Amino acid sequence: MLMEKFGELLSYVSLGLLLFSLFAFVDSAFRREDAYRAADKQTKPFWLIILGLATAVNLFMGIFSFLPIIGLIATIVYIVDVRPALRQISGGRGGGRRRGSSSDGPYGPFNGR
């Protein structure tokens, strides 16, 4: 009975890790390539490969292996460090949608001077 519950808990943790790495992979795929260079956070293909491998490892390997832990660390680095920098460069939510006044130019608001 106790072992069954522990196995069930591990399957939920495994599913959570898979969904977490899948979210990071999809998020990195929708970010602009130039935002990675502007934020000085490696390149888009680098993060797609790392997060794609982390997702695949979480999908095919058990939770007790060391590779899912390495994938989790890479996913946490992306979510905590890279993603906020990309969002700041891109102007908030989304891949490149900018919100602002209709009089905003590429370098800030246009005041007519």
Tab-separated table of N, CA and C in Angstrom:
chain	number	residue	atom	x	y	z
A	1	MET	N	0.816	-1.185	0.000
A	1	MET	CA	0.000	0.000	0.000
A	1	MET	C	0.868	1.260	0.000
A	2	LEU	N	1.845	1.325	0.903
A	2	LEU	CA	2.718	2.494	0.989
A	2	LEU	C	3.588	2.615	-0.259
A	3	MET	N	4.078	1.509	-0.764
A	3	MET	CA	4.910	1.531	-1.974
A	3	MET	C	4.109	1.962	-3.194
A	4	GLU	N	2.840	1.575	-3.245
A	4	GLU	CA	1.990	2.002	-4.352
A	4	GLU	C	1.803	3.512	-4.335
A	5	LYS	N	1.581	4.079	-3.169
A	5	LYS	CA	1.405	5.529	-3.050
A	5	LYS	C	2.694	6.265	-3.405
A	6	PHE	N	3.836	5.684	-2.975
A	6	PHE	CA	5.119	6.296	-3.305
A	6	PHE	C	5.360	6.264	-4.815
A	7	GLY	N	5.016	5.154	-5.457
A	7	GLY	CA	5.132	5.042	-6.906
A	7	GLY	C	4.226	6.034	-7.619
A	8	GLU	N	3.038	6.220	-7.092
A	8	GLU	CA	2.108	7.183	-7.660
A	8	GLU	C	2.650	8.609	-7.520
A	9	LEU	N	3.220	8.911	-6.363
A	9	LEU	CA	3.822	10.227	-6.137
A	9	LEU	C	4.968	10.475	-7.118
A	10	LEU	N	5.809	9.474	-7.326
A	10	LEU	CA	6.913	9.623	-8.263
A	10	LEU	C	6.430	9.814	-9.694
A	11	SER	N	5.338	9.175	-10.045
A	11	SER	CA	4.807	9.369	-11.400
A	11	SER	C	4.280	10.793	-11.572
A	12	TYR	N	3.688	11.363	-10.519
A	12	TYR	CA	3.239	12.758	-10.590
A	12	TYR	C	4.423	13.723	-10.666
A	13	VAL	N	5.463	13.433	-9.917
A	13	VAL	CA	6.672	14.272	-9.978
A	13	VAL	C	7.296	14.182	-11.367
A	14	SER	N	7.347	13.004	-11.933
A	14	SER	CA	7.876	12.797	-13.276
A	14	SER	C	7.066	13.566	-14.309
A	15	LEU	N	5.755	13.503	-14.185
A	15	LEU	CA	4.881	14.240	-15.099
A	15	LEU	C	5.082	15.748	-14.935
A	16	GLY	N	5.230	16.202	-13.716
A	16	GLY	CA	5.473	17.629	-13.474
A	16	GLY	C	6.776	18.098	-14.100
A	17	LEU	N	7.831	17.294	-13.962
A	17	LEU	CA	9.114	17.640	-14.582
A	17	LEU	C	9.005	17.673	-16.099
A	18	LEU	N	8.274	16.731	-16.657
A	18	LEU	CA	8.080	16.700	-18.103
A	18	LEU	C	7.341	17.942	-18.575
A	19	LEU	N	6.264	18.301	-17.895
A	19	LEU	CA	5.492	19.480	-18.291
A	19	LEU	C	6.293	20.770	-18.116
A	20	PHE	N	7.094	20.836	-17.066
A	20	PHE	CA	7.938	22.000	-16.808
A	20	PHE	C	8.964	22.184	-17.928
A	21	SER	N	9.636	21.107	-18.310
A	21	SER	CA	10.636	21.209	-19.375
A	21	SER	C	9.977	21.433	-20.731
A	22	LEU	N	8.803	20.866	-20.944
A	22	LEU	CA	8.072	21.092	-22.195
A	22	LEU	C	7.635	22.552	-22.312
A	23	PHE	N	7.172	23.137	-21.217
A	23	PHE	CA	6.800	24.557	-21.216
A	23	PHE	C	8.009	25.423	-21.568
A	24	ALA	N	9.160	25.148	-20.966
A	24	ALA	CA	10.371	25.933	-21.237
A	24	ALA	C	10.794	25.779	-22.696
A	25	PHE	N	10.686	24.565	-23.237
A	25	PHE	CA	11.045	24.328	-24.637
A	25	PHE	C	10.137	25.109	-25.583
A	26	VAL	N	8.839	25.037	-25.357
A	26	VAL	CA	7.892	25.752	-26.220
A	26	VAL	C	8.083	27.263	-26.086
A	27	ASP	N	8.311	27.736	-24.864
A	27	ASP	CA	8.534	29.167	-24.650
A	27	ASP	C	9.788	29.626	-25.390
A	28	SER	N	10.846	28.835	-25.332
A	28	SER	CA	12.082	29.220	-26.026
A	28	SER	C	11.905	29.195	-27.544
A	29	ALA	N	11.038	28.329	-28.037
A	29	ALA	CA	10.807	28.251	-29.481
A	29	ALA	C	10.074	29.478	-30.005
A	30	PHE	N	9.244	30.102	-29.176
A	30	PHE	CA	8.462	31.246	-29.628
A	30	PHE	C	9.171	32.584	-29.424
A	31	ARG	N	10.314	32.597	-28.781
A	31	ARG	CA	11.070	33.838	-28.586
A	31	ARG	C	11.871	34.164	-29.842
A	32	ARG	N	12.095	35.463	-30.066
A	32	ARG	CA	12.839	35.908	-31.238
A	32	ARG	C	14.325	35.587	-31.091
A	33	GLU	N	14.966	35.269	-32.202
A	33	GLU	CA	16.396	34.953	-32.207
A	33	GLU	C	17.234	36.149	-31.776
A	34	ASP	N	16.894	37.331	-32.247
A	34	ASP	CA	17.705	38.511	-31.921
A	34	ASP	C	17.592	38.895	-30.443
A	35	ALA	N	16.525	38.486	-29.779
A	35	ALA	CA	16.389	38.779	-28.348
A	35	ALA	C	17.425	38.000	-27.538
A	36	TYR	N	17.753	36.797	-27.971
A	36	TYR	CA	18.776	36.010	-27.278
A	36	TYR	C	20.133	36.706	-27.356
A	37	ARG	N	20.461	37.203	-28.549
A	37	ARG	CA	21.743	37.903	-28.708
A	37	ARG	C	21.748	39.221	-27.949
A	38	ALA	N	20.626	39.944	-27.979
A	38	ALA	CA	20.561	41.234	-27.286
A	38	ALA	C	20.664	41.051	-25.770
A	39	ALA	N	20.113	39.970	-25.259
A	39	ALA	CA	20.177	39.702	-23.817
A	39	ALA	C	21.487	39.026	-23.422
A	40	ASP	N	22.312	38.669	-24.407
A	40	ASP	CA	23.590	38.002	-24.172
A	40	ASP	C	23.401	36.688	-23.402
A	41	LYS	N	22.452	35.857	-23.897
A	41	LYS	CA	22.097	34.582	-23.253
A	41	LYS	C	22.225	33.418	-24.229
A	42	GLN	N	23.419	33.163	-24.714
A	42	GLN	CA	23.693	32.117	-25.701
A	42	GLN	C	22.880	32.395	-26.967
A	43	THR	N	22.435	31.353	-27.668
A	43	THR	CA	21.651	31.529	-28.889
A	43	THR	C	20.364	30.721	-28.772
A	44	LYS	N	19.447	31.017	-29.666
A	44	LYS	CA	18.177	30.293	-29.658
A	44	LYS	C	18.380	28.805	-29.954
A	45	PRO	N	19.176	28.428	-30.979
A	45	PRO	CA	19.385	26.980	-31.207
A	45	PRO	C	20.013	26.270	-30.008
A	46	PHE	N	20.920	26.939	-29.301
A	46	PHE	CA	21.525	26.341	-28.111
A	46	PHE	C	20.452	25.980	-27.091
A	47	TRP	N	19.566	26.931	-26.779
A	47	TRP	CA	18.527	26.672	-25.775
A	47	TRP	C	17.492	25.677	-26.279
A	48	LEU	N	17.202	25.688	-27.583
A	48	LEU	CA	16.266	24.694	-28.119
A	48	LEU	C	16.839	23.284	-27.993
A	49	ILE	N	18.124	23.130	-28.250
A	49	ILE	CA	18.751	21.807	-28.126
A	49	ILE	C	18.780	21.369	-26.659
A	50	ILE	N	19.219	22.250	-25.767
A	50	ILE	CA	19.318	21.905	-24.350
A	50	ILE	C	17.945	21.550	-23.776
A	51	LEU	N	16.956	22.400	-24.038
A	51	LEU	CA	15.623	22.157	-23.477
A	51	LEU	C	14.915	21.000	-24.186
A	52	GLY	N	15.195	20.790	-25.459
A	52	GLY	CA	14.650	19.628	-26.162
A	52	GLY	C	15.210	18.324	-25.601
A	53	LEU	N	16.517	18.320	-25.317
A	53	LEU	CA	17.117	17.138	-24.688
A	53	LEU	C	16.563	16.914	-23.286
A	54	ALA	N	16.370	18.004	-22.538
A	54	ALA	CA	15.808	17.870	-21.187
A	54	ALA	C	14.401	17.280	-21.246
A	55	THR	N	13.611	17.714	-22.217
A	55	THR	CA	12.253	17.180	-22.372
A	55	THR	C	12.290	15.705	-22.765
A	56	ALA	N	13.167	15.361	-23.702
A	56	ALA	CA	13.269	13.965	-24.138
A	56	ALA	C	13.752	13.062	-23.003
A	57	VAL	N	14.719	13.549	-22.237
A	57	VAL	CA	15.225	12.755	-21.115
A	57	VAL	C	14.129	12.536	-20.079
A	58	ASN	N	13.360	13.581	-19.783
A	58	ASN	CA	12.263	13.438	-18.826
A	58	ASN	C	11.175	12.506	-19.350
A	59	LEU	N	11.019	12.446	-20.658
A	59	LEU	CA	9.994	11.588	-21.247
A	59	LEU	C	10.409	10.113	-21.224
A	60	PHE	N	11.691	9.840	-21.481
A	60	PHE	CA	12.112	8.456	-21.678
A	60	PHE	C	12.873	7.829	-20.512
A	61	MET	N	13.330	8.619	-19.569
A	61	MET	CA	14.129	8.052	-18.477
A	61	MET	C	13.391	8.177	-17.155
A	62	GLY	N	13.772	7.342	-16.238
A	62	GLY	CA	13.183	7.392	-14.909
A	62	GLY	C	13.692	8.568	-14.107
A	63	ILE	N	12.990	8.856	-13.041
A	63	ILE	CA	13.322	10.008	-12.219
A	63	ILE	C	14.578	9.774	-11.376
A	64	PHE	N	14.973	8.540	-11.195
A	64	PHE	CA	16.126	8.236	-10.349
A	64	PHE	C	17.460	8.325	-11.085
A	65	SER	N	17.449	8.628	-12.352
A	65	SER	CA	18.680	8.789	-13.105
A	65	SER	C	19.219	10.214	-12.903
A	66	PHE	N	20.492	10.426	-13.198
A	66	PHE	CA	21.063	11.754	-13.005
A	66	PHE	C	20.760	12.679	-14.178
A	67	LEU	N	20.447	12.156	-15.352
A	67	LEU	CA	20.167	13.002	-16.509
A	67	LEU	C	18.916	13.866	-16.342
A	68	PRO	N	17.810	13.361	-15.785
A	68	PRO	CA	16.675	14.254	-15.560
A	68	PRO	C	16.994	15.386	-14.585
A	69	ILE	N	17.900	15.142	-13.655
A	69	ILE	CA	18.281	16.200	-12.720
A	69	ILE	C	19.069	17.285	-13.448
A	70	ILE	N	19.955	16.885	-14.365
A	70	ILE	CA	20.690	17.856	-15.174
A	70	ILE	C	19.714	18.637	-16.057
A	71	GLY	N	18.729	17.943	-16.631
A	71	GLY	CA	17.705	18.617	-17.431
A	71	GLY	C	16.880	19.590	-16.611
A	72	LEU	N	16.587	19.215	-15.370
A	72	LEU	CA	15.844	20.109	-14.479
A	72	LEU	C	16.657	21.364	-14.181
A	73	ILE	N	17.951	21.202	-13.971
A	73	ILE	CA	18.809	22.360	-13.704
A	73	ILE	C	18.840	23.292	-14.917
A	74	ALA	N	18.961	22.726	-16.110
A	74	ALA	CA	18.954	23.543	-17.326
A	74	ALA	C	17.620	24.263	-17.502
A	75	THR	N	16.529	23.576	-17.200
A	75	THR	CA	15.204	24.195	-17.314
A	75	THR	C	15.042	25.319	-16.302
A	76	ILE	N	15.510	25.115	-15.093
A	76	ILE	CA	15.424	26.160	-14.070
A	76	ILE	C	16.263	27.371	-14.469
A	77	VAL	N	17.454	27.141	-15.028
A	77	VAL	CA	18.294	28.255	-15.485
A	77	VAL	C	17.571	29.050	-16.561
A	78	TYR	N	16.922	28.357	-17.503
A	78	TYR	CA	16.184	29.059	-18.550
A	78	TYR	C	15.042	29.881	-17.954
A	79	ILE	N	14.241	29.271	-17.085
A	79	ILE	CA	13.065	29.950	-16.535
A	79	ILE	C	13.456	31.121	-15.635
A	80	VAL	N	14.500	30.962	-14.827
A	80	VAL	CA	14.853	31.977	-13.835
A	80	VAL	C	15.753	33.071	-14.411
A	81	ASP	N	16.630	32.730	-15.350
A	81	ASP	CA	17.614	33.698	-15.835
A	81	ASP	C	17.331	34.170	-17.261
A	82	VAL	N	17.173	33.246	-18.184
A	82	VAL	CA	17.076	33.596	-19.596
A	82	VAL	C	15.709	34.178	-19.944
A	83	ARG	N	14.646	33.540	-19.510
A	83	ARG	CA	13.297	33.982	-19.870
A	83	ARG	C	12.997	35.414	-19.419
A	84	PRO	N	13.322	35.808	-18.165
A	84	PRO	CA	13.078	37.208	-17.793
A	84	PRO	C	13.891	38.202	-18.632
A	85	ALA	N	15.117	37.836	-18.983
A	85	ALA	CA	15.926	38.728	-19.823
A	85	ALA	C	15.321	38.860	-21.217
A	86	LEU	N	14.822	37.764	-21.760
A	86	LEU	CA	14.188	37.814	-23.075
A	86	LEU	C	12.896	38.612	-23.037
A	87	ARG	N	12.140	38.460	-21.966
A	87	ARG	CA	10.896	39.229	-21.838
A	87	ARG	C	11.186	40.716	-21.721
A	88	GLN	N	12.264	41.071	-21.036
A	88	GLN	CA	12.615	42.480	-20.892
A	88	GLN	C	13.048	43.068	-22.240
A	89	ILE	N	13.809	42.305	-23.004
A	89	ILE	CA	14.254	42.757	-24.321
A	89	ILE	C	13.070	42.860	-25.282
A	90	SER	N	12.177	41.879	-25.226
A	90	SER	CA	11.042	41.831	-26.145
A	90	SER	C	9.927	42.781	-25.753
A	91	GLY	N	10.000	43.367	-24.594
A	91	GLY	CA	8.969	44.312	-24.190
A	91	GLY	C	7.798	43.673	-23.492
A	92	GLY	N	8.030	42.684	-22.650
A	92	GLY	CA	6.937	42.100	-21.860
A	92	GLY	C	6.490	40.773	-22.393
A	93	ARG	N	5.182	40.568	-22.456
A	93	ARG	CA	4.623	39.280	-22.855
A	93	ARG	C	4.808	39.045	-24.340
A	94	GLY	N	4.847	37.789	-24.701
A	94	GLY	CA	4.860	37.404	-26.101
A	94	GLY	C	6.219	37.506	-26.750
A	95	GLY	N	6.286	37.019	-27.988
A	95	GLY	CA	7.550	36.988	-28.690
A	95	GLY	C	8.042	38.327	-29.158
A	96	GLY	N	7.178	39.217	-29.574
A	96	GLY	CA	7.651	40.491	-30.051
A	96	GLY	C	6.571	41.545	-30.040
A	97	ARG	N	5.462	41.254	-29.454
A	97	ARG	CA	4.371	42.221	-29.416
A	97	ARG	C	4.724	43.326	-28.437
A	98	ARG	N	4.709	44.547	-28.942
A	98	ARG	CA	5.006	45.694	-28.099
A	98	ARG	C	3.732	46.431	-27.801
A	99	ARG	N	3.569	46.818	-26.575
A	99	ARG	CA	2.403	47.601	-26.202
A	99	ARG	C	2.869	48.999	-25.864
A	100	GLY	N	2.154	49.978	-26.346
A	100	GLY	CA	2.519	51.349	-26.047
A	100	GLY	C	1.605	52.289	-26.801
A	101	SER	N	1.963	53.526	-26.758
A	101	SER	CA	1.180	54.556	-27.417
A	101	SER	C	1.373	54.483	-28.923
A	102	SER	N	0.401	54.995	-29.665
A	102	SER	CA	0.532	54.995	-31.113
A	102	SER	C	1.590	55.985	-31.570
A	103	SER	N	2.007	56.901	-30.686
A	103	SER	CA	3.043	57.863	-31.057
A	103	SER	C	4.441	57.384	-30.664
A	104	ASP	N	4.567	56.165	-30.192
A	104	ASP	CA	5.880	55.650	-29.822
A	104	ASP	C	6.668	55.293	-31.078
A	105	GLY	N	7.901	55.712	-31.091
A	105	GLY	CA	8.809	55.362	-32.178
A	105	GLY	C	9.671	54.197	-31.744
A	106	PRO	N	10.653	53.860	-32.585
A	106	PRO	CA	11.503	52.717	-32.239
A	106	PRO	C	12.417	52.980	-31.041
A	107	TYR	N	12.635	54.257	-30.695
A	107	TYR	CA	13.527	54.586	-29.595
A	107	TYR	C	12.812	55.235	-28.421
A	108	GLY	N	11.492	55.159	-28.389
A	108	GLY	CA	10.722	55.728	-27.304
A	108	GLY	C	9.602	56.605	-27.821
A	109	PRO	N	8.967	57.348	-26.918
A	109	PRO	CA	7.841	58.171	-27.342
A	109	PRO	C	8.278	59.342	-28.223
A	110	PHE	N	7.455	59.629	-29.185
A	110	PHE	CA	7.688	60.771	-30.079
A	110	PHE	C	6.951	61.965	-29.509
A	111	ASN	N	7.696	63.007	-29.172
A	111	ASN	CA	7.112	64.186	-28.523
A	111	ASN	C	6.864	65.325	-29.494
A	112	GLY	N	7.268	65.195	-30.756
A	112	GLY	CA	7.007	66.230	-31.750
A	112	GLY	C	8.008	67.361	-31.734
A	113	ARG	N	9.120	67.174	-31.094
A	113	ARG	CA	10.132	68.249	-31.071
A	113	ARG	C	11.096	68.104	-32.188
